[in-house]
Amino acid sequence: MLAACDGGSDPATPDIPTPPVAVDKVTQYSDFPSISSDIKKDAATESAIAAIVAGMSLAEKVGQMTQPEIKSITPEQVRQYYIGSVLNGGGSFPGNNKLAAPADWLKLADAYWKASMATDAKVRIPVIWGTDAVHGHNNVFGATMFPHNIGLGAANDPALMRRIGAAVAAQVYATGIDWTFAPTLAVVRDDRWGRTYEGYSEDPLIVTKYAREMVKGLQNDFAGSGNVIATAKHFIGDGGTDQGRDQGVNMSSRNDMINIHGQGYYHALGAGAQTVMASFNSWDNESLAIKVGKMHGSKEMLTDVLKTRMGFDGFVIGDWNGHGQVAGCSDGACPQAINAGVDMIMVPDKWKEFIANTIASVNKGEIALARIDDAVTRILRVKFRAGIMSAKAPLERPHTEASRLQHRALAREAVQKSLVLLKNDNKLLPLKRGDKILVVGKSADSLSNQTGGWSLTWQGTANTNADFPNADSILTAIRSVAGEANVVYSQSGAGVKLADFKAVIAVIGETPYAEGVGDIGRSGTLEHARRFPEDLAVLDAVSGKGVPVVTVLITGRPLWVNKELNRSDAFVVAWLPGTEGKGVTDVLFRKDNGDVNVDLKGKLSFSWPRTACQMPNKGDPNYDPLFAYGFGMRYADDARLARLDETAPTLGCAQGAGNGGQASVDLEVFRSADQAPYTTRIGDPSAWSVPLGADLNAVTTLPNVKAETTQVNVQQDARKITWSGAGQFYAQAAGTADREAYLNADAALVFDTIVHKAPAGAVKMRVDCKHPCLGEVDATTLFKGLAPDLKRTVKLPLSCFAAKGADFTLIDTPFLVYTEKAFVASFANIRWVPGAARDADAAACASLVPEPPVFGPPVPGPSYPILNAGALAGDLALSTYSSNGSHTKAAITAADGLEMRFAADGGDGLVMITGTPVNLSNFAGGTLQFEINVGSYGANTGGLAVKMESPGNNCKSGDYLFGRPAPGIWTPVSVKVGALTAAADPCFDLRNIGMPFGTLPKWGDQQGVQYRLRQIRFVQ
């Protein structure tokens, strides 16, 4: 057996047993090769494993094969069900607290470990905890985050990868966690994929170089202490799906699957990677007679290829409910995946159902007991090799200090090496220190954008700079190196006197995303300005004014940025650099004496597109990128970039011209009456789709929206819509239609309108393409800018909606207006007009963006009262929501406080206390406190919840379940604000809280519940 986890070496300076292996080329294979692992089988260990498996019950074995998510399983349940592993998904934290300290993670890991060692099994088997530490221990508040893999690929430094792997292992180990789901070995062939930044390169060579070194850094052959189990993922072909669709179909030939997508695995397994994660994607190509199907269900790939031919003797872990996508399976049952070769099933929520169904499948003969024994043998083999079987409890291990989550110098070095210089006219860079610098762009002071997806939360959204206490934004770094007094920041660049500055630094780019959400769909392109017009607008504001412009691009993929390049004198791709913004400025600025401080080292590991659609990759026929794989300037290079073509496609990269070429006649939606096939409707939370009908004298009223007939041009030609709260006015057809001909024809959504009362909140306009497909723009500024009670004709280019995701081959809703605050306007003559997007009075897409947020002053402490002595504070008001209109009742009395009843009528509901938005940022580290007296739980078993909301569409904290206090007595309850907001929607903001308090029994579990609350308050 190898050394246990409790040896004496220090993981902060890990032993590296062998130097990086030089890999200069990839070997071409005719079939999947046999791999010799650096970690060999040990006869004594194999004998011990066989004895353990022989003495285990079926329940114990299936428990070892089950991996629930920490939100859905307690330590006691780990003991009860003999669970072999747990995981935390992205955005999941101990106590559901986003701000959980490293000690909280360690304590929970210890609790799970001790529970697993308290079973009644003959041999007690420690549980292992898996986590997505994909660019540092990125789920943990305050941890150093390295550049995402796309940036590390540009560094092309295998030795650096081993050091980063060791640092990540030290971070993960310090929190009591034994296993990371890394490295990702995808060879990305279509940059529209939302996980492009998780790949090192489009070419297998860099992936091959890095696979071995990252595995060695993480596992260190399990020599000494502070190592973690690595995972080679996602097997196989996830980076090569058609059109870059996440979890889609890889149509590669067998040769390409072996020699492009397989290469990283050969070196990772050779380095001793102990786990392999099955991929969500399928492998099918009818023209090549390939029909492998979903990887989670493929015995051919998981057993015949990976385990038998390649010789992998560790275990295969499934991905998040990936087994549920196999034909005939569900999240709670999938004998097919186990028979295919998945050894441990990642079943976040339905793990109890999975255990019961798997035991039943064995008893029915659907799964052979020998297959179960093989899976458990593999799991135990990894636990023995990694020293898990002999390790101490997490709280008793060495090297668990919180300081081991900090590796800022190494991360800063990685940022320096990852930057790629695409343009440097007149050798503008590096900049001189001490000069006056104007900084512009939304990403200059956004650690959320800088760190990207898989940063605290899964998608990387709902984060603020305060969520990264041990980090420097690029703006902070610029101020540090250039001098605070020499730097002015203006996000938009508007109204700034450029002549006062020696240079402008524009930090622009993508906003955070992760898998699925990050895909650029069939209606989209790689044109950056199409998706983020505000970035082009800020460059237009500062370029060509006599002051040189340096653009720093924050991005998770190569993008078509010809327009941005043309407006820049120098252009640096910073990828997603993580927490260390000073790594950027180390390169951008000279030393004090004028010498180059740190030269550029980064080279493109992805080809840079000449057009806005995916082009051939390195090694493909007709390869013709704008900047080739391996391109990257040094400061000594003296080359000028010629002006680039700015012609951009109108259609998405996966769209054809539609069935109508270019439309030449208007598409009428509403002209005094509904125009078939569209019907006008209103909706609010009580009923989202209420047709207005043909009766011109009818008034349709919902709690938040009222519609009536009025006049804009001629008698009774319009709908007057009065909003008092969240609601929408829209036109919709029963089915979808291909309307690309209008997009081809530069059409605009045109309507006549009169604003009677300016909007009090944000106004969104949408074109929908069958839920959840939609394109949404922000029309707040547009409507606020219209003079009251005067008719105006509004023209919104359809291309604006296409850029935001509308698929014009599937249009069912050509017009929608949504707001959550008071707003009164009339709408008439709604239509799509070909050519109108070219009109001088058509809105610019760049203008259809949210207004800059304006927050009130932070509410001072030490407390903020909501309900006290039977009275609500300030202008707060009580309201309820019922799914059936009558489920929820609430009242406030001096004697009983807030009294609530949820009827046993099959409905669901919510009690809300709302008011003028307030800034509660001072309470981010505080608690929400109240007293509760439960009269009856009725049929409820899931407990009670509280929540908060910001103004906007789905800007919620999420429902935080605080338990089931004992009924019949007043019980104090205290909820950490950090925990309450940990799973908040991206637009939720503590600086802008319109509903500081909401409460409900668990949704779907509310029948007959009655309870009272008093003394509701926030406390610092």
PDB file of N, CA, C and O in Angstrom, residues 767-788:
ATOM      1  N   VAL A 767     -38.756  39.397 -27.403  1.00  0.00           N
ATOM      2  CA  VAL A 767     -39.276  38.578 -28.488  1.00  0.00           C
ATOM      3  C   VAL A 767     -38.977  37.140 -28.077  1.00  0.00           C
ATOM      4  O   VAL A 767     -37.819  36.793 -27.827  1.00  0.00           O
ATOM      5  N   ASP A 768     -40.012  36.311 -27.985  1.00  0.00           N
ATOM      6  CA  ASP A 768     -39.844  34.947 -27.477  1.00  0.00           C
ATOM      7  C   ASP A 768     -39.938  33.926 -28.606  1.00  0.00           C
ATOM      8  O   ASP A 768     -40.654  34.125 -29.592  1.00  0.00           O
ATOM      9  N   CYS A 769     -39.244  32.823 -28.394  1.00  0.00           N
ATOM     10  CA  CYS A 769     -39.150  31.773 -29.402  1.00  0.00           C
ATOM     11  C   CYS A 769     -39.428  30.419 -28.757  1.00  0.00           C
ATOM     12  O   CYS A 769     -38.583  29.523 -28.811  1.00  0.00           O
ATOM     13  N   LYS A 770     -40.543  30.328 -28.096  1.00  0.00           N
ATOM     14  CA  LYS A 770     -41.004  29.133 -27.372  1.00  0.00           C
ATOM     15  C   LYS A 770     -40.173  28.946 -26.113  1.00  0.00           C
ATOM     16  O   LYS A 770     -38.986  28.613 -26.183  1.00  0.00           O
ATOM     17  N   HIS A 771     -40.775  29.173 -24.969  1.00  0.00           N
ATOM     18  CA  HIS A 771     -40.109  29.121 -23.668  1.00  0.00           C
ATOM     19  C   HIS A 771     -39.235  27.871 -23.559  1.00  0.00           C
ATOM     20  O   HIS A 771     -39.641  26.793 -23.949  1.00  0.00           O
ATOM     21  N   PRO A 772     -37.983  28.009 -23.060  1.00  0.00           N
ATOM     22  CA  PRO A 772     -37.402  29.216 -22.443  1.00  0.00           C
ATOM     23  C   PRO A 772     -36.594  30.084 -23.395  1.00  0.00           C
ATOM     24  O   PRO A 772     -35.829  30.935 -22.966  1.00  0.00           O
ATOM     25  N   CYS A 773     -36.727  29.872 -24.699  1.00  0.00           N
ATOM     26  CA  CYS A 773     -35.966  30.660 -25.668  1.00  0.00           C
ATOM     27  C   CYS A 773     -36.546  32.065 -25.762  1.00  0.00           C
ATOM     28  O   CYS A 773     -37.762  32.232 -25.945  1.00  0.00           O
ATOM     29  N   LEU A 774     -35.689  33.066 -25.649  1.00  0.00           N
ATOM     30  CA  LEU A 774     -36.154  34.449 -25.727  1.00  0.00           C
ATOM     31  C   LEU A 774     -34.989  35.375 -26.011  1.00  0.00           C
ATOM     32  O   LEU A 774     -33.834  35.019 -25.844  1.00  0.00           O
ATOM     33  N   GLY A 775     -35.317  36.577 -26.458  1.00  0.00           N
ATOM     34  CA  GLY A 775     -34.361  37.667 -26.574  1.00  0.00           C
ATOM     35  C   GLY A 775     -34.923  38.864 -25.842  1.00  0.00           C
ATOM     36  O   GLY A 775     -36.030  39.320 -26.146  1.00  0.00           O
ATOM     37  N   GLU A 776     -34.202  39.362 -24.855  1.00  0.00           N
ATOM     38  CA  GLU A 776     -34.726  40.429 -23.992  1.00  0.00           C
ATOM     39  C   GLU A 776     -33.789  41.624 -24.005  1.00  0.00           C
ATOM     40  O   GLU A 776     -32.573  41.482 -23.888  1.00  0.00           O
ATOM     41  N   VAL A 777     -34.380  42.826 -24.153  1.00  0.00           N
ATOM     42  CA  VAL A 777     -33.612  44.061 -24.045  1.00  0.00           C
ATOM     43  C   VAL A 777     -34.228  44.918 -22.949  1.00  0.00           C
ATOM     44  O   VAL A 777     -35.372  44.708 -22.531  1.00  0.00           O
ATOM     45  N   ASP A 778     -33.463  45.857 -22.465  1.00  0.00           N
ATOM     46  CA  ASP A 778     -33.937  46.765 -21.417  1.00  0.00           C
ATOM     47  C   ASP A 778     -34.410  48.063 -22.067  1.00  0.00           C
ATOM     48  O   ASP A 778     -33.625  48.767 -22.712  1.00  0.00           O
ATOM     49  N   ALA A 779     -35.700  48.377 -21.905  1.00  0.00           N
ATOM     50  CA  ALA A 779     -36.291  49.563 -22.517  1.00  0.00           C
ATOM     51  C   ALA A 779     -36.615  50.645 -21.498  1.00  0.00           C
ATOM     52  O   ALA A 779     -37.382  51.563 -21.783  1.00  0.00           O
ATOM     53  N   THR A 780     -36.028  50.551 -20.328  1.00  0.00           N
ATOM     54  CA  THR A 780     -36.329  51.518 -19.266  1.00  0.00           C
ATOM     55  C   THR A 780     -35.995  52.937 -19.705  1.00  0.00           C
ATOM     56  O   THR A 780     -36.835  53.856 -19.612  1.00  0.00           O
ATOM     57  N   THR A 781     -34.775  53.128 -20.173  1.00  0.00           N
ATOM     58  CA  THR A 781     -34.357  54.466 -20.587  1.00  0.00           C
ATOM     59  C   THR A 781     -35.209  54.972 -21.740  1.00  0.00           C
ATOM     60  O   THR A 781     -35.566  56.161 -21.800  1.00  0.00           O
ATOM     61  N   LEU A 782     -35.567  54.092 -22.653  1.00  0.00           N
ATOM     62  CA  LEU A 782     -36.396  54.479 -23.791  1.00  0.00           C
ATOM     63  C   LEU A 782     -37.734  55.054 -23.334  1.00  0.00           C
ATOM     64  O   LEU A 782     -38.133  56.154 -23.726  1.00  0.00           O
ATOM     65  N   PHE A 783     -38.443  54.307 -22.477  1.00  0.00           N
ATOM     66  CA  PHE A 783     -39.765  54.762 -22.050  1.00  0.00           C
ATOM     67  C   PHE A 783     -39.678  55.978 -21.128  1.00  0.00           C
ATOM     68  O   PHE A 783     -40.530  56.868 -21.187  1.00  0.00           O
ATOM     69  N   LYS A 784     -38.667  56.017 -20.284  1.00  0.00           N
ATOM     70  CA  LYS A 784     -38.528  57.182 -19.423  1.00  0.00           C
ATOM     71  C   LYS A 784     -38.221  58.439 -20.221  1.00  0.00           C
ATOM     72  O   LYS A 784     -38.528  59.555 -19.790  1.00  0.00           O
ATOM     73  N   GLY A 785     -37.623  58.267 -21.394  1.00  0.00           N
ATOM     74  CA  GLY A 785     -37.262  59.411 -22.215  1.00  0.00           C
ATOM     75  C   GLY A 785     -38.380  59.938 -23.091  1.00  0.00           C
ATOM     76  O   GLY A 785     -38.213  60.978 -23.748  1.00  0.00           O
ATOM     77  N   LEU A 786     -39.506  59.249 -23.147  1.00  0.00           N
ATOM     78  CA  LEU A 786     -40.633  59.700 -23.958  1.00  0.00           C
ATOM     79  C   LEU A 786     -41.434  60.750 -23.197  1.00  0.00           C
ATOM     80  O   LEU A 786     -41.779  60.553 -22.031  1.00  0.00           O
ATOM     81  N   ALA A 787     -41.725  61.846 -23.882  1.00  0.00           N
ATOM     82  CA  ALA A 787     -42.515  62.915 -23.246  1.00  0.00           C
ATOM     83  C   ALA A 787     -43.884  62.378 -22.868  1.00  0.00           C
ATOM     84  O   ALA A 787     -44.504  61.621 -23.631  1.00  0.00           O
ATOM     85  N   PRO A 788     -44.402  62.745 -21.699  1.00  0.00           N
ATOM     86  CA  PRO A 788     -45.696  62.208 -21.271  1.00  0.00           C
ATOM     87  C   PRO A 788     -46.852  62.700 -22.136  1.00  0.00           C
ATOM     88  O   PRO A 788     -46.844  63.831 -22.637  1.00  0.00           O
TER      89      PRO A 788
END
